[in-house]
Coordinates of C-alpha atoms in Angstrom, one line a residue:
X1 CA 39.4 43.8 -66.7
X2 CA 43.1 45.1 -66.2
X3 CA 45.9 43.5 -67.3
X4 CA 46.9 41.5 -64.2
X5 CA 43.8 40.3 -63.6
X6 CA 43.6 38.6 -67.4
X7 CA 47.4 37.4 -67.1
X8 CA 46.2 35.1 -63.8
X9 CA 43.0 34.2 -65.6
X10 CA 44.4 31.2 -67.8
X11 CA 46.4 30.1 -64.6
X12 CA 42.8 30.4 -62.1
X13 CA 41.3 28.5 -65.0
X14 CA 43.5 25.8 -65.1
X15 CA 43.8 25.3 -61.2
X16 CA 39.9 25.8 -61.2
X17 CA 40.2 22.4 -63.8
X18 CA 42.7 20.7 -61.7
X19 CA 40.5 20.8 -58.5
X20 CA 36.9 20.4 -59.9
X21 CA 38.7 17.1 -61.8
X22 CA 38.2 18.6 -65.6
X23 CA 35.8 21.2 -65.3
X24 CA 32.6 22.2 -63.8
X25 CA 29.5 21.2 -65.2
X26 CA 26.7 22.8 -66.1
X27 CA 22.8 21.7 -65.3
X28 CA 22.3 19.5 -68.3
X29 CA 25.6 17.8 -67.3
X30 CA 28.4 19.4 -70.0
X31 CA 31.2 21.0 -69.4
X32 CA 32.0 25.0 -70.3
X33 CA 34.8 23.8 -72.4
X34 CA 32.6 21.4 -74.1
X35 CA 29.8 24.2 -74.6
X36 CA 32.9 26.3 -76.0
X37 CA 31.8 28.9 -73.2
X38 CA 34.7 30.4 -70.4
X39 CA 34.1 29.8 -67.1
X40 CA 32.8 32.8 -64.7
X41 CA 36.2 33.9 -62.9
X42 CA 35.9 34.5 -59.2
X43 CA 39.2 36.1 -58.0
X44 CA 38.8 35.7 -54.5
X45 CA 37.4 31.8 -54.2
X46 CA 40.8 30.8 -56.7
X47 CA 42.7 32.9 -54.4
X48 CA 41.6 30.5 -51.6
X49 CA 41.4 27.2 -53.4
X50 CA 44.7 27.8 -54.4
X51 CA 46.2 28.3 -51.0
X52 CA 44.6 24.9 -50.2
X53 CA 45.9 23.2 -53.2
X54 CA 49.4 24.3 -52.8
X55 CA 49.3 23.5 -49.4
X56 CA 48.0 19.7 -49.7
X57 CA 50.4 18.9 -52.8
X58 CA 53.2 19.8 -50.7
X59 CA 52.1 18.5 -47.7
X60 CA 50.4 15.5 -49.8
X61 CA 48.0 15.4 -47.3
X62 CA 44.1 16.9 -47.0
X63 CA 42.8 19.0 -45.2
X64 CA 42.0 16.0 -42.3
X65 CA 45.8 14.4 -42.1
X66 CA 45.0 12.7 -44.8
X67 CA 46.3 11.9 -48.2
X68 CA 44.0 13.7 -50.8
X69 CA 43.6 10.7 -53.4
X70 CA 42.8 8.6 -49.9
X71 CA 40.5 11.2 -48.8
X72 CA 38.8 11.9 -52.0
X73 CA 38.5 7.7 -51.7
X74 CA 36.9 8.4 -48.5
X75 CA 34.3 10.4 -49.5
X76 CA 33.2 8.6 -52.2
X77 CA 33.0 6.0 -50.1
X78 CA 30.6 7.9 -47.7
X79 CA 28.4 9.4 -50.6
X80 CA 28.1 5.4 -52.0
X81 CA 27.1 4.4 -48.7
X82 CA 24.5 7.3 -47.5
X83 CA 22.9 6.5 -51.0
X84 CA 23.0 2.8 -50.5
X85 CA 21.6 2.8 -47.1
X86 CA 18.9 4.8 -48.3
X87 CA 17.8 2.6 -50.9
X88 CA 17.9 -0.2 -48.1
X89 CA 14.9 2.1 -46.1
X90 CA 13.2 2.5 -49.2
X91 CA 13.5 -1.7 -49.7
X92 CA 13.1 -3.0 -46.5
X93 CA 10.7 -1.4 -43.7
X94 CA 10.1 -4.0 -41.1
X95 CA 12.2 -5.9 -38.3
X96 CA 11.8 -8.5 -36.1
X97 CA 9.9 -7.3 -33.0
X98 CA 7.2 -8.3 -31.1
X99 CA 3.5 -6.8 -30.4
X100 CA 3.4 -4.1 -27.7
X101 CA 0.6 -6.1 -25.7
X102 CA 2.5 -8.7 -25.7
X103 CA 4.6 -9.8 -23.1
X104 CA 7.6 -11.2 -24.7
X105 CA 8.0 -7.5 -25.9
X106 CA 9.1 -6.5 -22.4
X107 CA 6.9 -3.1 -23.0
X108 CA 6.0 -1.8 -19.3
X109 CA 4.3 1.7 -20.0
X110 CA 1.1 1.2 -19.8
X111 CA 0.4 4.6 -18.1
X112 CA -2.5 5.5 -20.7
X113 CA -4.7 2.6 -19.7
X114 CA -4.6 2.7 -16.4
X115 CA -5.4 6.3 -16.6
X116 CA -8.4 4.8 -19.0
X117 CA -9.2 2.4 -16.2
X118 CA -9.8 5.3 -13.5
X119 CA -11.5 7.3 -16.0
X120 CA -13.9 4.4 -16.7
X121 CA -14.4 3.5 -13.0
X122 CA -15.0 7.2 -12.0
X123 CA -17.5 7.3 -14.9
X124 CA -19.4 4.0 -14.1
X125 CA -19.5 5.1 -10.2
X126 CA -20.9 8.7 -11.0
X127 CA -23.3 6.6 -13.1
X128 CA -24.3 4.3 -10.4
X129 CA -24.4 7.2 -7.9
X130 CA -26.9 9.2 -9.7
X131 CA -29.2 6.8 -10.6
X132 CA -29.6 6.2 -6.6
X133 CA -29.8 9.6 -5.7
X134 CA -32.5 9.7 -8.5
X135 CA -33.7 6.3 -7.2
X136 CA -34.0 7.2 -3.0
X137 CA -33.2 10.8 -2.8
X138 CA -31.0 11.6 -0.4
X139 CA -30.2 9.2 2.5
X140 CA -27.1 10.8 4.7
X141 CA -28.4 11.4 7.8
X142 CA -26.1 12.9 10.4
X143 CA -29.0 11.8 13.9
X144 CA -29.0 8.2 12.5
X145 CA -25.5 8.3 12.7
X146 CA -25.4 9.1 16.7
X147 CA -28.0 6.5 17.0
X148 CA -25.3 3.8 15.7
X149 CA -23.8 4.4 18.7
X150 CA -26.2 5.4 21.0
X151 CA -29.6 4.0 22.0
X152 CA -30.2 6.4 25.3
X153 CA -28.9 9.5 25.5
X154 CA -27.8 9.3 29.0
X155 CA -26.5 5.8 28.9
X156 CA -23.0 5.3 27.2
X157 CA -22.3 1.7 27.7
X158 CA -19.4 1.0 25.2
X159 CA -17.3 4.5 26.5
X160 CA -17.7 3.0 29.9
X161 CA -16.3 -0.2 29.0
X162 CA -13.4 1.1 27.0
X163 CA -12.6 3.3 30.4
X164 CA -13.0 0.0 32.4
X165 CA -10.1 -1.4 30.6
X166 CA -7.5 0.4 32.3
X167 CA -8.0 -1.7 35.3
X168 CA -6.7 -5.0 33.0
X169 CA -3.8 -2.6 32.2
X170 CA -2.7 -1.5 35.2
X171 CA -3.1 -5.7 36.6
X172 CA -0.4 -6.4 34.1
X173 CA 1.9 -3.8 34.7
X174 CA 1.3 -4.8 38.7
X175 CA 1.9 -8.3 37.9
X176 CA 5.2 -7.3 35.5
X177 CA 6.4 -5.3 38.8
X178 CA 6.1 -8.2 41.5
X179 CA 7.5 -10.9 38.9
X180 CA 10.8 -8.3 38.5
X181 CA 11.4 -8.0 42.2
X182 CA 11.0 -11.4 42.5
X183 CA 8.4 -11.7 45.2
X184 CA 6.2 -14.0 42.6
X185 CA 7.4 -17.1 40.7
X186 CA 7.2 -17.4 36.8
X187 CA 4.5 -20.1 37.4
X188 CA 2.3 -17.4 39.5
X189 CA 3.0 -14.8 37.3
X190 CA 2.2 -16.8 34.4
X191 CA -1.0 -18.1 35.6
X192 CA -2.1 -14.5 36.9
X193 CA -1.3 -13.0 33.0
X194 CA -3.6 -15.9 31.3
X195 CA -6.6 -14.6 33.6
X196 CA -6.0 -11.6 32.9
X197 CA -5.8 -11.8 29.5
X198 CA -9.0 -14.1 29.2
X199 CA -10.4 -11.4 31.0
X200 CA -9.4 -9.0 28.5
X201 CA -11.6 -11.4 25.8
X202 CA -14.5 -12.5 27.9
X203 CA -15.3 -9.7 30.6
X204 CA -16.1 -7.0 27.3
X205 CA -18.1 -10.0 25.2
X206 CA -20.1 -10.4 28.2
X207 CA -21.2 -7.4 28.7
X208 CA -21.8 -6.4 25.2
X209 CA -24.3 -9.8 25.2
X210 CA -26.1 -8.8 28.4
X211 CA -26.5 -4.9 27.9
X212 CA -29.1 -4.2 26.6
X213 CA -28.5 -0.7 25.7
X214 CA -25.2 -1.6 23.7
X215 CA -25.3 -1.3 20.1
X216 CA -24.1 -3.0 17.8
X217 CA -21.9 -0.6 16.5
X218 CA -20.5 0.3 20.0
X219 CA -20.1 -3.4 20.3
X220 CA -17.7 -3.6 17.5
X221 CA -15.9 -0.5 18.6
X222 CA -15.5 -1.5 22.7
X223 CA -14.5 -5.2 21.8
X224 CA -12.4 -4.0 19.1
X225 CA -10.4 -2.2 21.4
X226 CA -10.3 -5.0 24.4
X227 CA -8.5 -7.3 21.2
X228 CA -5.9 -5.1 20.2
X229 CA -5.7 -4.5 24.2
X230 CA -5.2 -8.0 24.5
X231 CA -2.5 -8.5 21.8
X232 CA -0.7 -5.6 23.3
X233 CA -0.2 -7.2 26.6
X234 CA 0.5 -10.6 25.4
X235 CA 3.6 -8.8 23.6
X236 CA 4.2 -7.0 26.8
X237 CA 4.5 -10.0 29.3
X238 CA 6.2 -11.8 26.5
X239 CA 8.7 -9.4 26.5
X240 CA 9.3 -8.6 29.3
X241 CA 9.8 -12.5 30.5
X242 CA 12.2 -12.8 27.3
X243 CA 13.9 -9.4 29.0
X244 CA 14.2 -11.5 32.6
X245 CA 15.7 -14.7 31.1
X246 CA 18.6 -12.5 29.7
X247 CA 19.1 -11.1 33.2
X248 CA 19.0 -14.6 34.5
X249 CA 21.5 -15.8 32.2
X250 CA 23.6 -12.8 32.0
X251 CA 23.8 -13.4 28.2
X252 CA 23.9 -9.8 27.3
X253 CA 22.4 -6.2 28.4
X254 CA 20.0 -4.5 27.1
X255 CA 20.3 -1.0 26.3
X256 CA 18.0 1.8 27.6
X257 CA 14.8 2.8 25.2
X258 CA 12.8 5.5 23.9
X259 CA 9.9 3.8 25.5
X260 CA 10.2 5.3 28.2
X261 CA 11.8 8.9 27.6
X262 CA 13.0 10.5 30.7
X263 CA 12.7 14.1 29.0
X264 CA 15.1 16.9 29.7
X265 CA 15.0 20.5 27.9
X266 CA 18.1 20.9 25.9
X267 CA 17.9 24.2 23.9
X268 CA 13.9 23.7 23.4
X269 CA 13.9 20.2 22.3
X270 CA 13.4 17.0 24.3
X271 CA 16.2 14.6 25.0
X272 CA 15.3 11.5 25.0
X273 CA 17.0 8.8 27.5
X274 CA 17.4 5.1 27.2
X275 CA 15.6 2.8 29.8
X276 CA 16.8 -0.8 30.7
X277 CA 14.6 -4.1 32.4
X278 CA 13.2 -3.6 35.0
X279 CA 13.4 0.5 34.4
X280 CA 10.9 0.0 31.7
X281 CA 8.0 -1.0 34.6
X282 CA 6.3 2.6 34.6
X283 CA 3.1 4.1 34.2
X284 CA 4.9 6.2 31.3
X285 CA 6.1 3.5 29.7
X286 CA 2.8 1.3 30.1
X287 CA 0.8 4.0 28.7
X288 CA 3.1 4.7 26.1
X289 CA 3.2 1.5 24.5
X290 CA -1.0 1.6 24.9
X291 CA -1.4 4.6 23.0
X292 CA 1.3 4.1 20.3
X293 CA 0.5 2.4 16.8
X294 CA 2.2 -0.8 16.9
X295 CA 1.2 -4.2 18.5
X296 CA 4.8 -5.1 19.4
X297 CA 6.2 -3.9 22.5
X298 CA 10.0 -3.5 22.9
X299 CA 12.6 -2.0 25.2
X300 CA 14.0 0.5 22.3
X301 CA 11.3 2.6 20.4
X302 CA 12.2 4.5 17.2
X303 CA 11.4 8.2 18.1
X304 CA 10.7 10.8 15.2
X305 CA 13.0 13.9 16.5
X306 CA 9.9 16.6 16.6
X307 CA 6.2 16.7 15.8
X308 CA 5.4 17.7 12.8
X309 CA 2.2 20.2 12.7
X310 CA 1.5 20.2 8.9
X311 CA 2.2 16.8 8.7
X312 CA -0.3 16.2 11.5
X313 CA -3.3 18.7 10.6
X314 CA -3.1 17.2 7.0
X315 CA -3.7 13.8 8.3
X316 CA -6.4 14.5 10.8
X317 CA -8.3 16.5 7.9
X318 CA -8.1 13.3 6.1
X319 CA -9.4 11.8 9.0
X320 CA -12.5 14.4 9.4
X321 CA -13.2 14.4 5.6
X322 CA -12.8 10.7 5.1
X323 CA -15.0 9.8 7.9
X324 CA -18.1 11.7 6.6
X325 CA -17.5 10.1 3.1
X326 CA -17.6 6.3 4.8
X327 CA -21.0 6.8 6.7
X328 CA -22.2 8.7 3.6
X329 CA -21.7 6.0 1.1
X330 CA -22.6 3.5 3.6
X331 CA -25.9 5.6 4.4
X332 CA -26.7 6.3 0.5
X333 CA -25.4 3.4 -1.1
X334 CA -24.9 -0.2 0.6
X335 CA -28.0 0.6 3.0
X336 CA -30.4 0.6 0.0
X337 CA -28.5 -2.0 -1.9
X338 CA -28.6 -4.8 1.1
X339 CA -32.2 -3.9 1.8
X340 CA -32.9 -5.0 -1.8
X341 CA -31.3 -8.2 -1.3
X342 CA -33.5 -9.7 1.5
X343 CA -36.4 -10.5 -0.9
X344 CA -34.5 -12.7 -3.5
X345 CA -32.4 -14.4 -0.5
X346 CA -35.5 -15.3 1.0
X347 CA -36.7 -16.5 -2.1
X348 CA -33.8 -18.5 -2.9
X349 CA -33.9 -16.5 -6.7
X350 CA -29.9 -17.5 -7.0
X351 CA -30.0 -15.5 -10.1
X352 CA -31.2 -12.2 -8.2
X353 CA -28.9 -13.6 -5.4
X354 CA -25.6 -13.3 -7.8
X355 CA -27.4 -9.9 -9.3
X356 CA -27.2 -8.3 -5.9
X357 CA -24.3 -9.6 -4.4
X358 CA -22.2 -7.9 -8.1
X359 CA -24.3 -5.0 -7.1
X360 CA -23.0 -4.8 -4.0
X361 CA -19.4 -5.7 -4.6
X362 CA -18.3 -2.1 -5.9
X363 CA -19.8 0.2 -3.2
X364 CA -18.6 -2.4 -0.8
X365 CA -14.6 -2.4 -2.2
X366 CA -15.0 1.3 -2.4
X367 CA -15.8 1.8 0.9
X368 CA -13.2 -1.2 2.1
X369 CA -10.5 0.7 0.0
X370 CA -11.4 4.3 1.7
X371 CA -11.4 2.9 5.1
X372 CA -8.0 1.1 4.3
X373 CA -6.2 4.4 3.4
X374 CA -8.5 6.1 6.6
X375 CA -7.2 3.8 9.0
X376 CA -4.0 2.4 7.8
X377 CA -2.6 5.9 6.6
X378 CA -4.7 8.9 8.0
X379 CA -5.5 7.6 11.7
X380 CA -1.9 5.3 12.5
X381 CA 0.4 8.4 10.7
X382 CA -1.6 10.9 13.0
X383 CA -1.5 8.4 16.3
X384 CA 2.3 7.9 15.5
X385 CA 3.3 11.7 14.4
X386 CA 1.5 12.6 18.1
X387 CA 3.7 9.9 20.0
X388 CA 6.6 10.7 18.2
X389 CA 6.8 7.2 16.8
X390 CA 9.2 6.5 13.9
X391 CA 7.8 3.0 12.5
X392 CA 5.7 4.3 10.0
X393 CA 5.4 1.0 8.1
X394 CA 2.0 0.2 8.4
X395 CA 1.1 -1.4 5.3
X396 CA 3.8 -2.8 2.4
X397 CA 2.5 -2.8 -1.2
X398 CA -0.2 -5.3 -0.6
X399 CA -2.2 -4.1 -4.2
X400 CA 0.5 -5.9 -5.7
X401 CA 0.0 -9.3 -4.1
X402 CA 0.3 -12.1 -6.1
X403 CA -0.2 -15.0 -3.8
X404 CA -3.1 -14.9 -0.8
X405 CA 0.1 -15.3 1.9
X406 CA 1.9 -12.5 0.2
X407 CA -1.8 -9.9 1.0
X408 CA -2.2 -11.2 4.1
X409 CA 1.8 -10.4 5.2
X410 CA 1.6 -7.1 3.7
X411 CA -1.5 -5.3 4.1
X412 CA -2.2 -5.1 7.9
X413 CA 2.2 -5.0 9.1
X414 CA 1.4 -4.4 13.2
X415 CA -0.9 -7.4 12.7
X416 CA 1.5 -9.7 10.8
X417 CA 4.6 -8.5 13.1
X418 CA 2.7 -9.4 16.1
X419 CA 2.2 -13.0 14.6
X420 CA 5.4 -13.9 13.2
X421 CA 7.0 -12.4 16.6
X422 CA 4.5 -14.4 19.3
X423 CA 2.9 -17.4 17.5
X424 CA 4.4 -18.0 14.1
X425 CA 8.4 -18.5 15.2
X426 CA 7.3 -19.9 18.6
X427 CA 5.7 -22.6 16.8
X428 CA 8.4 -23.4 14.3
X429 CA 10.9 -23.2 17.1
X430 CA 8.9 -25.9 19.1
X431 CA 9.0 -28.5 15.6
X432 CA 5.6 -27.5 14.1
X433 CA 6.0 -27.1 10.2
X434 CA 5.5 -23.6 8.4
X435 CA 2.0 -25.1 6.9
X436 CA 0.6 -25.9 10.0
X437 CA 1.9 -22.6 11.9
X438 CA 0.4 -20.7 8.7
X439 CA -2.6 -22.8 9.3
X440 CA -2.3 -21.6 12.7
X441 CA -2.3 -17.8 12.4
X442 CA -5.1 -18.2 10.1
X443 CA -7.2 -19.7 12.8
X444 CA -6.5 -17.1 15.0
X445 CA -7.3 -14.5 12.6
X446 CA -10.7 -16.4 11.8
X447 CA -11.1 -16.6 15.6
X448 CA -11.0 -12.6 16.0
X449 CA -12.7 -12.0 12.9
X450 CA -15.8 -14.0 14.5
X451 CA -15.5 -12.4 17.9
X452 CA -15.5 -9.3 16.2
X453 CA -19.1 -9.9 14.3
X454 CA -20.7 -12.5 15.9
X455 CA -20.5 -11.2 19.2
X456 CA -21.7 -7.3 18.7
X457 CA -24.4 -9.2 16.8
X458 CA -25.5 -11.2 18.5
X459 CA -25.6 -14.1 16.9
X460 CA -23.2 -17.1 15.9
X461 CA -23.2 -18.0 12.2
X462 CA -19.4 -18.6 11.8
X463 CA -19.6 -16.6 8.4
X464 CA -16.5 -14.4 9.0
X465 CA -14.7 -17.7 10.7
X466 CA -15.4 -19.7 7.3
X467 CA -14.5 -17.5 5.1
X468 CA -10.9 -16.6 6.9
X469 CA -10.1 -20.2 7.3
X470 CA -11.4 -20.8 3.2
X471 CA -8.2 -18.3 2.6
X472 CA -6.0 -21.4 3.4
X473 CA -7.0 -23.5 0.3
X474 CA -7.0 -20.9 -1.6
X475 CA -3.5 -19.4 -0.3
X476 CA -2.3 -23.0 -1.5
X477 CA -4.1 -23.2 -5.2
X478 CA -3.3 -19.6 -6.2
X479 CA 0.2 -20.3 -5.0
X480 CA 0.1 -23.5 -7.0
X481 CA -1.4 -22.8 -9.9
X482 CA -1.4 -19.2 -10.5
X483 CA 1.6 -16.9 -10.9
X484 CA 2.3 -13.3 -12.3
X485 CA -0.9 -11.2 -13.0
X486 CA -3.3 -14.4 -12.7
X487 CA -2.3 -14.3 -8.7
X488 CA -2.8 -11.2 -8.8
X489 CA -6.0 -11.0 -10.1
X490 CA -7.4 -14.2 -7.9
X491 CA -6.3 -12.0 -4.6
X492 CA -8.8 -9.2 -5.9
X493 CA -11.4 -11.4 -6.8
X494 CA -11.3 -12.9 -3.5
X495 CA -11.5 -9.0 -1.8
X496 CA -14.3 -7.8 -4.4
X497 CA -16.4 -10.5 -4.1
X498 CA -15.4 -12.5 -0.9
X499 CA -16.4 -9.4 1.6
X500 CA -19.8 -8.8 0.1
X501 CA -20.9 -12.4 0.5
X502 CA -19.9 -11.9 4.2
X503 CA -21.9 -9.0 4.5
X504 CA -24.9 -10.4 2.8
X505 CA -25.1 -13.6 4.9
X506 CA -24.5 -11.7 8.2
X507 CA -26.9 -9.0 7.6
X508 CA -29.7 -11.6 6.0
X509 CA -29.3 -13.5 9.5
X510 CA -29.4 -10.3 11.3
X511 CA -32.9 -9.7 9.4
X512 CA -34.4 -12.6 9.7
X513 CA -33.9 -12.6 13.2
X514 CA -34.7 -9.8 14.5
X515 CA -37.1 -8.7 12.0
X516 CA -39.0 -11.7 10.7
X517 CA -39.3 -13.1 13.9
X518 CA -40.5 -10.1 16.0
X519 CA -43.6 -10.0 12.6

């Protein structure tokens, strides 16, 4: 070592003392000067320390603006804490908290068991699937489903029907014409509406009873579209007398609509021009409003700016695809499972009775859910996306319905909208009370549910009518007595298992009528 380097060495060992606080320490805790050993002597790190030393006694502050007794404090402080709270983990390990499945925890992520719940449902479906294909074989048959519709061939009584219908259409627009020129009174013109529209209900029902040729499948479709024909233009004369007593009172104008479009080319695309009472009176506009998905008719349409094409060939493939699955499932798995149940509702075996009718509840939701999302979403979305309708709101979140009014308000919207706008509010204006104008619209519904499947039938039972006007004691004891998830689950008990019951009492009548009696 030369000689400069030993003559700092007592000075480096006494600064190295100063700043370790009396020495560094070996493993076994003792000092070097207490082992009578020198320290090892690093030049370079006393060098440094050094600089740091003199620089925070004459500053007499550390190296964070702080005092360096204070900070020295400090980190004592820190190292007594860390240790202490880790002695506290070691001591203590639990918290008040509550159970995850437990509600008062106010855990929502349940993501794993509803993926569990499909899992399970897929799996107990495939099950039940096999074992009928193993069971019958296989049922689909694409002829039996053209003879649903058709008995002969060369007779096509429901198409013919549905084309007769324009003639009721064309009345009301007539009617509409001669009450906005004035050459009719409102009496006349309201007399002349109400035969037409109990036209619109009794002129198909007869002829589906007297034809002998109808089936009833074309039944249900021809007088299924004479209803929502008839709802249409009940809004349409309601309307447009609402749009004649503005006039008349010269309250305010009405703007022109999209219902109507007088279309111009403007760089490719279509302009759409407004239309105001009694410009609205057109075969356009008539047809229009026909053809569109909503039940409501009004002066000023939403229009979507373009068509769509992916859009619309993704929904009629759903259309295609989901159609074939519907008469599959219904050919290969309700078919077989209602033919089963004949026997033990002859019998009056109420055990074999309950048997079938769980049986018959899944394939039965299944096939309610698929033609929900067939209808609702596939069919409307491609009707509307054609028309260039923008109301897409078709359905609201009905699956989470807790209360039977809050299903019933949310799952079929052009149906509810058309109530609430032409019965419901007319009612409460008049005095009636929300119950009995609920109580109302139920009725109604109950009425068109029975014309629906009693008439194509052939047969009055008043199953569907019962069990529609049931849903008003039941609307009031859920509502009562059952909030939350308990509502929720009472509204799809009453869709699993009301529906089936339907179906078995119906198609038990149908067979003993027609089958029993003919042996």
């Amino acid at each position: 070592m030369s000689d400069r380097a030993e003559m700092k060495g007592p000075n480096a060992r006494r600064r190295m003392a100063n700043i370790n606080g009396g020495g560094a320490k070996q493993a076994n805790g003792s000092k070097w000067s207490d082992a009578g050993e020198k320290p090892p002597h690093y030049p370079g790190k006393v060098k440094a320390e050094d600089g740091v030393h003199n620089r925070a006694s004459k500053n007499g502050k550390g190296d964070r603006g702080m005092p360096v007794q204070q900070q020295q404090l400090t980190n004592g402080s820190r190292k007594h804490k860390s240790v202490a709270d880790d002695i506290n983990e070691k001591l203590s390990c639990h918290v008040l908290q509550e159970s995850l499945l437990s509600s008062a925890s106010g855990y929502s992520n349940y993501r794993g068991i509803l993926n569990w719940c499909v899992v399970m449902l897929m799996l107990s479906n495939a099950r039940l699937f096999l074992e009928n294909i193993i069971k019958y074989g296989i049922l689909v048959d694409p002829i039996q489903v053209v003879s649903l519709f058709l008995k002969d061939p060369y007779s096509w009584p429901a198409a013919c029907l549905i084309i007769v219908s324009n003639v009721l259409i064309l009345a009301a627009l007539y009617i509409e014409r001669r009450l906005a020129v004035g050459t009719i009174s409102e009496i006349t013109g309201l007399i002349l509406h109400i035969f037409n529209l109990t036209s619109m209900l009794v002129f198909p029902a007869a002829v589906v009873l007297t034809s002998t040729s109808m089936t009833p499948v074309g039944g249900v479709l021809s007088l299924g579209v004479y209803t929502v024909l008839f709802l249409k233009l009940y809004s349409y004369q309601d309307t447009n007398r609402w749009c004649r007593e503005i006039r008349q009172a010269k309250a305010r104008r009405l703007t022109r609509s999209y219902s109507c479009p007088s279309v111009a080319q403007s760089n490719g695309s279509a302009v759409h021009m407004n239309v105001s009472y009694p410009g609205n009176l057109t075969y356009r506009d008539m047809y229009y409003f026909v053809f569109v998905p909503t039940l409501c008719y009004q002066l000023n349409f939403p229009r979507s700016p373009r068509i769509r094409k992916r859009f619309l060939m993704r929904r009629l493939f759903e259309m295609l695809f989901l159609m074939q699955l519907l008469v599959g499932l219904i050919q290969q798995w309700m078919v077989p499972t209602i033919q089963n149940s004949m026997k033990p509702f002859q019998e009056m075996d109420f055990s074999r009775m309950v048997e079938r009718l769980l049986k018959l509840a899944v394939p039965n939701h299944l096939i309610w859910l698929i033609f929900f999302y067939w209808f609702f979403h596939s069919c409307m979305n491609f009707l509307a996306e054609l028309m260039q309708f923008g109301d897409r709101e078709f359905y609201r979140d009905w699956w989470n319905s807790e209360s039977i009014t809050y299903f019933w308000a949310n799952w079929n919207i052009p149906v509810h909208k058309w109530c609430l706008r032409h019965f419901y509010r007319p009612m409460l204006s008049k005095g009636f009370s929300k119950f009995l104008g609920q109580s109302a619209v139920f009725m109604v519904s109950a009425f068109f549910h029975e014309y629906l499947v009693s008439i194509p039938l052939k047969m009055f039972r008043l199953w569907a009518f019962m069990g529609m006007m049931f849903q008003v004691p039941l609307a009031w004891f859920v509502g009562r007595y059952l909030t939350g998830n308990y509502g929720n689950a009472a509204v799809w008990m009453s869709l699993i298992i009301g529906q089936p019951v339907a179906v078995l009492m119906y198609v038990h009548d149908y067979y003993i009528i027609h089958h029993v009696t003919t042996t």
